[in-house]
Every structure is written in structure tokens, then in C-alpha cells.
Short mmCIF file of C-alpha atoms in Angstrom, two decimals:
data_model
loop_
_atom_site.label_atom_id
_atom_site.label_comp_id
_atom_site.label_asym_id
_atom_site.label_seq_id
_atom_site.Cartn_x
_atom_site.Cartn_y
_atom_site.Cartn_z
CA MET A 1 -0.03 0.01 -0.01
CA SER A 2 1.47 3.43 -0.89
CA THR A 3 1.96 6.25 1.51
CA THR A 4 -0.76 8.29 -0.18
CA THR A 5 -3.27 5.51 0.02
CA LEU A 6 -2.46 4.91 3.69
CA LEU A 7 -2.92 8.57 4.43
CA ARG A 8 -6.36 8.64 2.74
CA ALA A 9 -7.37 5.60 4.77
CA LEU A 10 -6.35 7.40 7.89
CA ARG A 11 -8.60 10.43 7.23
CA PRO A 12 -9.74 11.22 10.82
CA SER A 13 -13.42 11.62 11.71
CA THR A 14 -12.77 13.90 14.63
CA GLY A 15 -13.55 17.06 12.77
CA SER A 16 -10.13 17.89 11.46
CA THR A 17 -9.43 18.14 7.74
CA SER A 18 -7.66 15.54 5.72
CA ILE A 19 -4.19 14.70 7.00
CA LEU A 20 -3.03 15.06 3.35
CA ARG A 21 -3.74 18.72 3.36
CA ILE A 22 -0.38 19.86 4.50
CA ARG A 23 1.20 18.45 1.37
CA GLN A 24 -1.15 20.49 -0.80
CA ILE A 25 -0.38 23.85 0.94
CA PRO A 26 2.05 25.83 -1.25
CA ARG A 27 4.87 27.89 0.29
CA TYR A 28 2.82 31.00 -0.62
CA TYR A 29 -0.97 31.53 -0.69
CA SER A 30 -2.96 32.51 -3.70
CA SER A 31 -4.18 36.07 -3.87
CA LYS A 32 -7.43 35.23 -1.97
CA ILE A 33 -8.60 32.92 0.78
CA THR A 34 -12.11 31.93 1.81
CA VAL A 35 -12.83 31.62 5.54
CA GLY A 36 -16.27 31.18 7.03
CA GLY A 37 -17.87 31.54 3.59
CA LYS A 38 -16.23 35.03 2.96
CA GLU A 39 -13.29 35.83 0.69
CA TYR A 40 -10.32 37.78 1.95
CA PRO A 41 -7.15 39.03 0.18
CA THR A 42 -3.90 37.42 1.26
CA ASP A 43 -0.45 38.85 1.83
CA GLU A 44 2.85 37.94 3.48
CA TYR A 45 1.13 37.72 6.87
CA THR A 46 -1.25 34.99 5.84
CA ASN A 47 -0.59 31.79 7.82
CA LEU A 48 -4.05 30.22 8.26
CA PRO A 49 -3.77 26.48 7.39
CA PRO A 50 -6.75 24.39 6.10
CA HIS A 51 -7.03 22.24 9.21
CA ILE A 52 -7.77 25.45 11.24
CA GLU A 53 -10.02 26.97 8.60
CA ALA A 54 -12.16 23.71 8.68
CA CYS A 55 -12.98 24.36 12.38
CA VAL A 56 -14.71 27.63 11.62
CA GLY A 57 -18.42 27.21 11.91
CA ARG A 58 -18.40 24.02 14.05
CA ASN A 59 -19.82 26.16 16.92
CA LEU A 60 -19.50 23.59 19.69
CA HIS A 61 -20.62 26.19 22.17
CA LEU A 62 -23.97 26.37 20.45
CA SER A 63 -24.68 22.65 20.04
CA PRO A 64 -27.19 22.00 22.78
CA ASN A 65 -26.02 18.47 23.74
CA HIS A 66 -22.33 19.23 23.64
CA PRO A 67 -20.28 19.49 26.84
CA ILE A 68 -18.95 22.86 25.84
CA SER A 69 -22.46 24.26 25.37
CA ILE A 70 -23.79 22.63 28.56
CA THR A 71 -20.97 24.27 30.48
CA ARG A 72 -21.66 27.63 28.85
CA ARG A 73 -25.29 27.46 29.86
CA LEU A 74 -24.41 26.70 33.39
CA ILE A 75 -22.35 29.73 33.75
CA GLU A 76 -24.81 31.97 31.93
CA ARG A 77 -27.47 31.08 34.48
CA ARG A 78 -25.75 33.36 36.96
CA PHE A 79 -25.88 36.32 34.54
CA PRO A 80 -29.61 36.62 33.59
CA ALA A 81 -31.35 39.14 31.42
CA PRO A 82 -32.19 41.97 31.39
CA VAL A 83 -29.07 43.09 33.26
CA TYR A 84 -26.88 40.79 31.20
CA LYS A 85 -27.03 40.16 27.42
CA ALA A 86 -25.50 36.95 26.06
CA HIS A 87 -23.45 37.31 22.89
CA ASN A 88 -22.76 33.84 21.48
CA THR A 89 -22.70 34.31 17.68
CA LEU A 90 -20.03 36.96 17.10
CA SER A 91 -17.72 36.21 14.08
CA PRO A 92 -14.35 34.65 14.86
CA ILE A 93 -12.80 36.85 12.11
CA VAL A 94 -11.74 40.22 13.55
CA SER A 95 -9.43 43.07 12.77
CA VAL A 96 -6.02 43.65 14.28
CA GLN A 97 -7.52 46.74 15.80
CA GLN A 98 -10.24 44.77 17.57
CA ASN A 99 -7.95 41.97 18.69
CA PHE A 100 -4.97 43.99 19.83
CA ASP A 101 -5.06 47.71 19.44
CA SER A 102 -8.43 48.26 21.27
CA LEU A 103 -7.02 46.45 24.24
CA GLY A 104 -3.80 48.41 24.39
CA PHE A 105 -1.48 45.52 23.27
CA PRO A 106 1.96 47.16 22.57
CA LEU A 107 3.32 46.72 19.07
CA ASP A 108 6.06 44.40 20.26
CA HIS A 109 3.77 42.13 22.30
CA PRO A 110 4.44 38.38 21.49
CA GLY A 111 0.76 37.76 21.00
CA ARG A 112 0.91 39.78 17.75
CA SER A 113 3.48 37.40 16.35
CA ARG A 114 2.66 35.05 13.48
CA THR A 115 4.04 32.33 15.66
CA ASP A 116 1.20 32.79 18.07
CA THR A 117 -1.66 34.15 15.99
CA TYR A 118 -3.37 32.96 12.82
CA TYR A 119 -3.42 35.85 10.30
CA ILE A 120 -5.76 35.94 7.33
CA ASN A 121 -3.81 39.04 6.21
CA GLU A 122 -1.95 41.91 7.76
CA LYS A 123 -5.13 43.55 9.08
CA THR A 124 -7.26 40.51 9.80
CA VAL A 125 -6.89 37.66 12.26
CA MET A 126 -8.69 34.76 13.84
CA ARG A 127 -9.68 36.14 17.23
CA THR A 128 -7.25 34.99 19.96
CA HIS A 129 -9.58 35.85 22.79
CA THR A 130 -13.20 36.96 23.34
CA SER A 131 -11.93 40.30 24.59
CA ALA A 132 -11.58 41.21 20.84
CA HIS A 133 -15.27 42.11 21.10
CA GLN A 134 -15.08 43.94 24.38
CA ALA A 135 -14.68 47.50 23.09
CA ASP A 136 -17.48 47.09 20.58
CA THR A 137 -19.77 45.70 23.17
CA PHE A 138 -19.04 48.57 25.54
CA ALA A 139 -19.67 51.04 22.70
CA ALA A 140 -22.96 49.51 21.68
CA GLY A 141 -24.33 49.84 25.26
CA GLU A 142 -27.11 47.40 24.75
CA SER A 143 -27.03 46.26 28.41
CA GLU A 144 -25.47 47.06 31.76
CA GLY A 145 -23.68 43.73 31.65
CA PHE A 146 -22.88 41.11 29.07
CA THR A 147 -21.40 37.66 28.55
CA ILE A 148 -19.54 36.61 25.37
CA ALA A 149 -18.89 32.89 24.55
CA ALA A 150 -16.98 31.97 21.43
CA ASP A 151 -14.29 29.81 19.74
CA VAL A 152 -10.82 31.38 19.84
CA TYR A 153 -7.74 30.48 17.83
CA ARG A 154 -4.12 30.33 18.80
CA ARG A 155 -1.05 28.43 17.48
CA ASP A 156 -0.22 26.32 20.41
CA ALA A 157 1.37 23.09 21.81
CA ILE A 158 0.04 19.65 21.04
CA ASP A 159 -0.97 17.64 24.20
CA ARG A 160 -3.99 16.53 25.97
CA SER A 161 -4.92 19.94 27.36
CA HIS A 162 -4.09 22.21 24.42
CA TYR A 163 -5.80 22.61 21.01
CA PRO A 164 -5.38 25.40 18.46
CA VAL A 165 -9.19 26.09 18.67
CA PHE A 166 -10.73 26.39 22.10
CA HIS A 167 -13.59 28.23 23.71
CA GLN A 168 -13.59 31.14 26.11
CA MET A 169 -16.37 32.88 27.96
CA GLU A 170 -16.11 36.33 29.50
CA GLY A 171 -18.47 38.68 31.24
CA ALA A 172 -18.59 42.17 32.38
CA ARG A 173 -20.78 44.43 34.42
CA MET A 174 -20.63 48.24 33.96
CA TRP A 175 -22.14 51.23 35.73
CA SER A 176 -22.43 54.75 34.20
CA ARG A 177 -21.60 57.80 36.17
CA SER A 178 -24.16 59.73 34.20
CA GLU A 179 -26.88 57.28 34.94
CA VAL A 180 -26.60 56.21 38.64
CA PRO A 181 -28.25 58.39 41.28
CA ASN A 182 -26.18 61.49 41.95
CA GLY A 183 -23.30 59.94 40.00
CA ASP A 184 -22.40 57.99 43.05
CA ILE A 185 -20.86 54.76 41.53
CA ALA A 186 -19.98 53.28 44.99
CA ALA A 187 -23.47 53.59 46.41
CA ALA A 188 -25.11 52.27 43.15
CA VAL A 189 -22.83 49.24 43.16
CA ARG A 190 -23.42 48.56 46.87
CA ALA A 191 -27.14 48.71 46.27
CA ASP A 192 -26.84 46.14 43.38
CA LEU A 193 -24.55 43.98 45.51
CA GLU A 194 -27.44 43.56 48.06
CA LYS A 195 -29.61 42.13 45.26
CA LEU A 196 -27.24 39.26 44.48
CA PRO A 197 -27.97 35.83 45.95
CA LYS A 198 -26.13 34.88 49.05
CA HIS A 199 -24.30 31.59 49.41
CA ASP A 200 -22.70 29.25 51.93
CA LEU A 201 -19.22 29.02 50.37
CA VAL A 202 -16.17 29.20 52.66
CA VAL A 203 -14.25 32.08 51.18
CA GLU A 204 -10.62 32.82 51.84
CA ASP A 205 -9.81 36.44 50.92
CA SER A 206 -7.45 38.09 53.41
CA GLY A 207 -5.43 40.45 51.17
CA PRO A 208 -6.14 44.16 50.67
CA ILE A 209 -8.38 45.11 47.74
CA PHE A 210 -5.53 47.01 46.14
CA HIS A 211 -1.91 48.03 46.81
CA GLU A 212 1.21 48.96 44.98
CA GLY A 213 1.54 45.54 43.30
CA ASN A 214 -2.18 45.29 42.45
CA PRO A 215 -2.94 49.02 42.13
CA LEU A 216 -5.99 51.23 42.24
CA GLN A 217 -6.52 53.00 38.99
CA LYS A 218 -6.21 56.84 39.06
CA ALA A 219 -9.68 57.15 37.41
CA HIS A 220 -11.37 55.34 40.41
CA SER A 221 -11.87 56.27 44.00
CA ALA A 222 -10.96 53.73 46.66
CA GLU A 223 -14.66 53.46 47.56
CA GLU A 224 -15.62 52.72 43.99
CA CYS A 225 -12.92 50.12 43.55
CA GLU A 226 -13.90 48.38 46.82
CA ALA A 227 -17.62 48.27 45.86
CA ILE A 228 -16.88 46.95 42.32
CA ALA A 229 -14.59 44.35 43.69
CA ALA A 230 -17.15 43.10 46.22
CA HIS A 231 -19.88 42.86 43.50
CA LEU A 232 -17.45 41.04 41.13
CA LYS A 233 -16.44 38.56 43.77
CA ARG A 234 -20.03 37.77 44.94
CA SER A 235 -21.02 37.36 41.33
CA LEU A 236 -18.36 34.87 40.53
CA GLU A 237 -18.65 33.01 43.70
CA GLY A 238 -22.16 32.33 42.46
CA VAL A 239 -20.72 30.74 39.39
CA VAL A 240 -18.79 28.39 41.71
CA VAL A 241 -22.09 27.45 43.43
CA GLU A 242 -23.62 26.71 40.12
CA VAL A 243 -20.89 24.85 38.36
CA PHE A 244 -19.31 22.86 41.18
CA GLY A 245 -22.67 22.17 42.82
CA GLN A 246 -23.57 20.33 39.66
CA ALA A 247 -20.14 18.70 39.58
CA LYS A 248 -20.56 17.48 43.12
CA LYS A 249 -23.86 15.93 42.19
CA ALA A 250 -22.36 14.17 39.24
CA ALA A 251 -19.45 12.89 41.25
CA ILE A 252 -21.78 11.42 43.90
CA ALA A 253 -23.95 9.81 41.16
CA ALA A 254 -20.77 8.26 39.65
CA GLY A 255 -19.60 6.97 42.98
CA GLU A 256 -16.57 9.31 42.94
CA ALA A 257 -17.64 11.22 46.06
CA LYS A 258 -19.73 10.72 49.12
CA GLU A 259 -22.76 12.80 49.93
CA ASP A 260 -22.03 15.29 52.68
CA ASP A 261 -22.94 18.75 53.84
CA ALA A 262 -19.44 20.24 53.75
CA PRO A 263 -19.55 23.61 51.96
CA LEU A 264 -17.42 24.30 48.98
CA ARG A 265 -14.19 26.29 49.62
CA VAL A 266 -12.85 29.05 47.39
CA ARG A 267 -9.99 31.49 47.58
CA TRP A 268 -9.00 34.72 45.86
CA ILE A 269 -5.50 35.11 44.73
CA GLU A 270 -3.93 38.33 43.49
CA ALA A 271 -2.94 38.26 39.83
CA TYR A 272 -1.96 40.37 36.87
CA PHE A 273 -3.95 40.76 33.66
CA PRO A 274 -3.38 43.46 31.07
CA PHE A 275 -7.05 44.45 30.88
CA THR A 276 -7.90 44.73 34.55
CA THR A 277 -6.52 46.23 37.78
CA PRO A 278 -6.75 45.30 40.57
CA SER A 279 -7.03 41.68 39.42
CA TRP A 280 -7.59 38.25 40.93
CA GLU A 281 -7.79 34.52 40.19
CA LEU A 282 -10.42 32.51 41.68
CA GLU A 283 -9.50 29.00 42.94
CA VAL A 284 -11.79 26.24 44.08
CA LEU A 285 -10.86 23.35 46.48
CA TRP A 286 -12.02 20.29 44.60
CA GLN A 287 -11.30 16.62 45.44
CA GLY A 288 -8.41 17.73 47.65
CA GLU A 289 -6.71 20.10 45.11
CA TRP A 290 -6.88 23.78 44.61
CA LEU A 291 -8.00 24.41 41.05
CA GLU A 292 -7.69 27.72 39.15
CA LEU A 293 -11.12 28.53 37.71
CA LEU A 294 -10.97 32.03 36.22
CA GLY A 295 -9.31 35.39 36.10
CA CYS A 296 -11.00 38.67 36.71
CA GLY A 297 -10.66 42.34 37.87
CA VAL A 298 -11.69 45.89 37.67
CA VAL A 299 -11.81 46.97 33.98
CA GLN A 300 -8.85 49.14 32.83
CA GLN A 301 -10.40 52.48 32.33
CA SER A 302 -8.57 52.97 28.99
CA ILE A 303 -10.82 50.27 27.44
CA PRO A 304 -14.17 52.02 27.91
CA ASP A 305 -12.45 55.34 27.23
CA ASN A 306 -11.22 54.06 23.88
CA ALA A 307 -14.66 52.66 23.11
CA GLY A 308 -16.20 56.12 23.59
CA THR A 309 -17.89 55.40 26.90
CA PRO A 310 -15.54 57.10 29.44
CA ASP A 311 -18.33 57.50 32.05
CA LYS A 312 -18.54 53.72 32.42
CA VAL A 313 -16.70 51.74 35.15
CA GLY A 314 -16.94 48.10 36.14
CA TRP A 315 -15.60 44.63 36.26
CA ALA A 316 -14.71 41.80 33.87
CA PHE A 317 -13.87 38.07 34.03
CA GLY A 318 -12.71 35.34 31.65
CA VAL A 319 -12.87 31.51 31.79
CA GLY A 320 -11.77 28.69 29.55
CA LEU A 321 -14.77 26.47 28.83
CA GLU A 322 -12.71 23.39 28.02
CA ARG A 323 -10.95 23.48 31.33
CA VAL A 324 -14.22 23.55 33.16
CA ALA A 325 -15.91 21.04 30.92
CA MET A 326 -12.99 18.53 31.28
CA LEU A 327 -13.45 18.80 35.04
CA LEU A 328 -17.23 18.62 35.03
CA PHE A 329 -17.55 15.69 32.73
CA GLY A 330 -14.32 13.88 33.41
CA ILE A 331 -13.06 14.18 29.87
CA PRO A 332 -9.31 13.36 29.74
CA ASP A 333 -8.33 14.59 26.30
CA ILE A 334 -9.24 17.99 24.71
CA ARG A 335 -9.29 16.34 21.24
CA LEU A 336 -12.49 14.52 22.29
CA PHE A 337 -14.47 17.78 22.16
CA TRP A 338 -14.01 17.83 18.41
CA SER A 339 -14.92 14.24 17.94
CA LYS A 340 -17.90 13.30 15.64
CA ASP A 341 -17.95 9.74 17.04
CA GLU A 342 -21.42 8.94 18.29
CA ARG A 343 -19.91 7.01 21.17
CA PHE A 344 -18.76 10.34 22.53
CA LEU A 345 -21.62 12.59 21.45
CA THR A 346 -24.48 10.39 22.71
CA GLN A 347 -23.12 10.42 26.26
CA PHE A 348 -24.29 13.95 26.88
CA ALA A 349 -27.57 15.81 26.98
CA GLU A 350 -28.56 19.40 27.56
CA GLY A 351 -29.10 20.36 31.20
CA ARG A 352 -27.32 17.23 32.57
CA ILE A 353 -23.88 16.58 33.95
CA THR A 354 -22.77 12.99 33.30
CA LYS A 355 -19.32 11.51 33.73
CA PHE A 356 -17.62 10.54 30.44
CA GLN A 357 -17.27 6.82 29.87
CA SER A 358 -14.09 5.91 28.02
CA PHE A 359 -14.68 4.03 24.82
CA SER A 360 -11.08 3.81 23.57
CA LYS A 361 -7.73 3.00 25.19
CA TYR A 362 -5.78 2.44 22.06
CA PRO A 363 -1.99 2.30 22.43
CA PRO A 364 0.29 5.18 21.69
CA CYS A 365 3.17 5.09 19.10
CA TYR A 366 6.12 7.38 19.67
CA LYS A 367 8.38 8.55 16.79
CA ASP A 368 11.30 11.02 16.92
CA VAL A 369 12.20 13.50 14.20
CA ALA A 370 15.50 15.37 14.29
CA PHE A 371 16.85 17.89 11.93
CA TRP A 372 19.36 20.75 11.31
CA LEU A 373 17.87 24.18 10.67
CA PRO A 374 19.11 25.84 7.46
CA SER A 375 21.49 28.69 7.73
CA SER A 376 20.31 32.18 6.76
CA SER A 377 22.56 34.19 4.63
CA SER A 378 20.69 37.38 5.68
CA SER A 379 21.60 36.91 9.36
CA ALA A 380 25.38 36.66 9.08
CA GLY A 381 25.48 32.87 9.30
CA GLY A 382 22.61 32.58 11.71
CA GLN A 383 19.82 30.14 11.63
CA VAL A 384 16.37 30.58 9.91
CA ALA A 385 13.84 31.41 12.56
CA PHE A 386 11.87 28.27 13.49
CA HIS A 387 9.39 28.36 16.37
CA GLU A 388 8.12 25.39 18.27
CA ASN A 389 4.63 26.30 17.09
CA ASP A 390 5.74 25.91 13.56
CA MET A 391 6.47 22.21 14.41
CA MET A 392 3.01 21.88 16.01
CA GLU A 393 1.25 23.29 12.93
CA THR A 394 3.26 21.04 10.58
CA VAL A 395 2.30 17.96 12.59
CA ARG A 396 -1.35 19.01 12.86
CA GLY A 397 -1.49 19.73 9.18
CA VAL A 398 -0.45 16.13 8.42
CA ALA A 399 -1.80 14.03 11.30
CA GLY A 400 -4.69 16.14 12.54
CA ASP A 401 -6.09 14.69 15.73
CA LEU A 402 -4.08 11.55 15.34
CA ALA A 403 -1.16 13.50 17.08
CA GLU A 404 -1.70 13.31 20.72
CA ASP A 405 1.44 14.94 21.99
CA VAL A 406 4.55 16.71 20.49
CA ARG A 407 7.47 17.65 22.70
CA LEU A 408 10.89 19.16 22.01
CA THR A 409 13.30 16.61 23.61
CA ASP A 410 16.64 18.05 22.53
CA GLU A 411 18.26 20.99 20.86
CA PHE A 412 21.94 22.07 20.42
CA THR A 413 24.17 24.29 18.37
CA HIS A 414 27.25 22.79 16.75
CA PRO A 415 30.30 24.53 18.15
CA LYS A 416 32.13 24.75 14.92
CA SER A 417 29.52 25.07 12.17
CA GLY A 418 27.10 27.17 14.31
CA LYS A 419 24.23 25.04 12.94
CA LYS A 420 21.26 24.28 15.24
CA SER A 421 19.76 20.93 15.64
CA MET A 422 16.27 20.13 17.10
CA CYS A 423 14.70 16.86 17.97
CA PHE A 424 10.90 16.35 18.64
CA ARG A 425 9.07 13.31 19.94
CA ILE A 426 5.64 12.73 18.46
CA ASN A 427 3.11 10.53 20.11
CA TYR A 428 0.50 9.25 17.46
CA ARG A 429 -2.62 7.76 18.89
CA SER A 430 -6.14 7.56 17.47
CA LEU A 431 -9.16 7.99 19.67
CA GLU A 432 -11.07 5.56 17.48
CA LYS A 433 -8.79 2.70 16.47
CA THR A 434 -5.35 1.08 16.94
CA LEU A 435 -2.87 2.55 14.48
CA THR A 436 -0.69 -0.10 12.72
CA ASN A 437 3.06 0.33 12.41
CA GLU A 438 2.61 0.79 8.65
CA GLU A 439 0.00 3.57 9.28
CA THR A 440 2.08 5.41 11.79
CA ASN A 441 5.23 5.08 9.60
CA ALA A 442 3.35 6.69 6.78
CA LEU A 443 2.16 9.48 9.00
CA HIS A 444 5.60 10.15 10.28
CA GLU A 445 7.22 10.09 6.87
CA ALA A 446 4.65 12.62 5.74
CA VAL A 447 5.58 14.85 8.68
CA ARG A 448 9.30 14.60 7.75
CA THR A 449 8.55 15.44 4.13
CA ALA A 450 6.49 18.40 5.13
CA LEU A 451 9.23 19.78 7.41
CA LYS A 452 11.77 19.43 4.48
CA GLU A 453 9.53 20.97 1.99
CA LYS A 454 8.26 23.93 4.12
CA TYR A 455 11.31 24.84 6.15
CA ALA A 456 14.22 23.39 4.09
CA VAL A 457 15.46 21.47 7.13
CA GLU A 458 18.20 18.82 6.86
CA LEU A 459 16.73 15.57 8.31
CA ARG A 460 18.92 13.52 10.50
#
């Protein structure tokens, strides 16, 4: 059987594109590319591969019986209308201005790099976070608060907890100085705080609201910041009650926990985020371990200012839906979320938390690939730039979801020639069948060929 025939037989059914596609990608793009049914001009920035383009429109967060959607709905319950408006259908294709500039990303921020972000062209990207819509949502002013749930795209590692497309959810609650009684933000926030449901969580929160390392913004008074922080924390503690209350019930039903009256424990940890200050992470004590759930804080005033709403102040949070869903449903591998296998999909139903029952324990197959990077005449004998994420994209383009894990195991620079060598170990494992040696060898040879063709490496 030829390599090409083998690769066609291995075409995965987990939602990724054909593993042959990488061999069809030219070193340059044609003058136009179609993404999400719309045509865009390409340029030297374009780096969106077919296997990522194929994920656009899957909308796992909107599929009612999918674990990502069930998790989203659980969190949304704590942010009801009319105070909060849910935005779940915003396009994943955004401008560089929306994704970076509106949030104050400096021009040299690594997130802007083509090694981290998928560019359609110089001015258009696949959103890397839901915050790409924050300024527009502030400016629209359709509600006092909002949530945004969406698929986001980042060039990333290959392992059981990372995928180049994942789902985020964020929320915000704002108050307008021009609309609250007497312009008294602190009093208005405190009044709204009293309306929030109380809970019986055990909360650890001993630090000051703000200090030099987690500063108060100049645009806010101490009283305003303290009130906003209190409202934020009570609101998100309610999310813990909702999500982990359901998780506890599921664990008891699965025999993984005993029924007891012990309250859930949470703690607030100071943190740094570029879009908020002061900022915190919320951790939950779950099955004997402290788990980081989400990040949050008082919105950087520059964001509503730049959105044309300088009279608004408030808080915002962000949470990764896969992280919560893996915990809630006991899903061990992030690739499973993209599976179209009925053995996975039929295990879940809207409004229910059920523990995932494994249907495959197929053996892994490890293969190493080592190569010398080519020299660059334009950098005085230096090496051509090669990022680890370039390796990840090459493997994904060939193997799709048949690649479970890719790790850099060795790199060194030859003391005489100055040439750099890299070695990666790839773990191939299907979620649906046992891969034969012949199949794995064909996959691996296709990876080696793609590396040589795309990056002119010298295989070892």
C-alpha cells in the first residue's frame, strides 16, 4: 500500500481536515482565501492552514447537547437578562485593531506574532480571545452587563490539554456615572450587591483590595474600587455554586464522592492581567486540590475610554470552557471535544452533567524526528527562525487529531559550524482505532517530508 493510500485511509473523523492537506499547501498563498464563507485578500502575513479553517463554523458552544455548550449554559444562568445580554454568535474573524489595538497591546507584544496568531492578512486575524469584542460591546451599550462565549484560535502546543481552537467565555458588568443616582458609583454598586444571591461557600480572601503591586486606578476612588470588587467577587462565587454544585452531584452519582454537607471552599489570589487592575484569580478546592477557575478584575479604564464610553466603570472576568468542561464531565483529552464519534456525542444531553465513559484505550506510538535548521545568509550565518509552534502546525496539518502529543526533547548548536539541531518526539494515537506500524510510519514520513519542503530542514 502506498503512503498516499494509507494517508487517505487514515482520514480522521474527529472534525479535522484531511491529513493530506499539509502536502497540498504551497509555500505561498494565492491572492485570496475563503474563511467562514467570505473571501479575503492574502499577503505575506497569511498563515491560516486548512485544518484550522475547517474548524470555523463548528460552533461547539452552540450545540445544545455538547459538553462545551452545557458548560456555557451553566455559567450563563448566573448572569440573567435583562441586566446581562449573552453574545454567542460573534464572528471569529476580527481586525487587528479589535484583537490587539483596542485592548492596548503594545506593538512588540508576542501575542501579535505570526508564531502565536493565525493571520488571514496583515489587518485581519482569527480572534485569539473573546476580549476582541469587548470595546465594541461597551460602545454598543445594549445592556448594563454582558457575557460573550466563542471559539478562539491560537497556534499552540500539542498535548491532551491544548488545542489550536478552544472556547472562552467572558463577562462584564458596568455602571455609568451619568446614569446612577447623583453620579455615586460606589453607592449604586453597593445597592446592586445587596440584590445578589447569598451563598454558603467558605471564602478565603485576606489580602487588601488594592496596593502597589495590584494598584488602584487613578480614574477610580478607593470606595468605587472596593464596591466593584465586592460585586465582582460575589457574582463569581455564584458561578462556583452553580458549576461545582452540579459537579458534586455528578461525582456522587458516579460513585466518585460521598454525599455530605461540607460547603465548597474558594480562595481569591492576586493576579496580573493586562485588561484589569486590581486583578484576581479564583481557585476552588475540589477533590483535595486547589484548581484555578478563572481570572477577573476591575476593567482598565482605558478600554471604555477608547470605546467612547468614558463614563462607564466596572468589572470583567474570563474563563476557559474546555478547562471547566473537562473537570465537570471527566473528559481526559481535549481532542475529544471535536470528535464526531457517536460513542462520545451520545453520552451527553442538555441540562445534565454525566461522567464521560471511556470507549477507547488504544496504544500510543512514539516517533522521533531530528533535523538541522538551514542557515540564513541574511543573518550573518545565523539560523532561519523556527518556532516550536511551527512544528506543531506542521504535525497538525499532516496528522490532525491523530497526534496526541509533541514535545521538544533536545536542541543544540554545533560548536564549529554554528548550525542548530532540534529533536521532537511525536506521540501518535487515534481516539477511534489502533494505528498499525505501517500507518504510523506513513504519517511520520509525511511529517518529515512536510518539514523538509516547508522549512528546508536537513533531516537527521
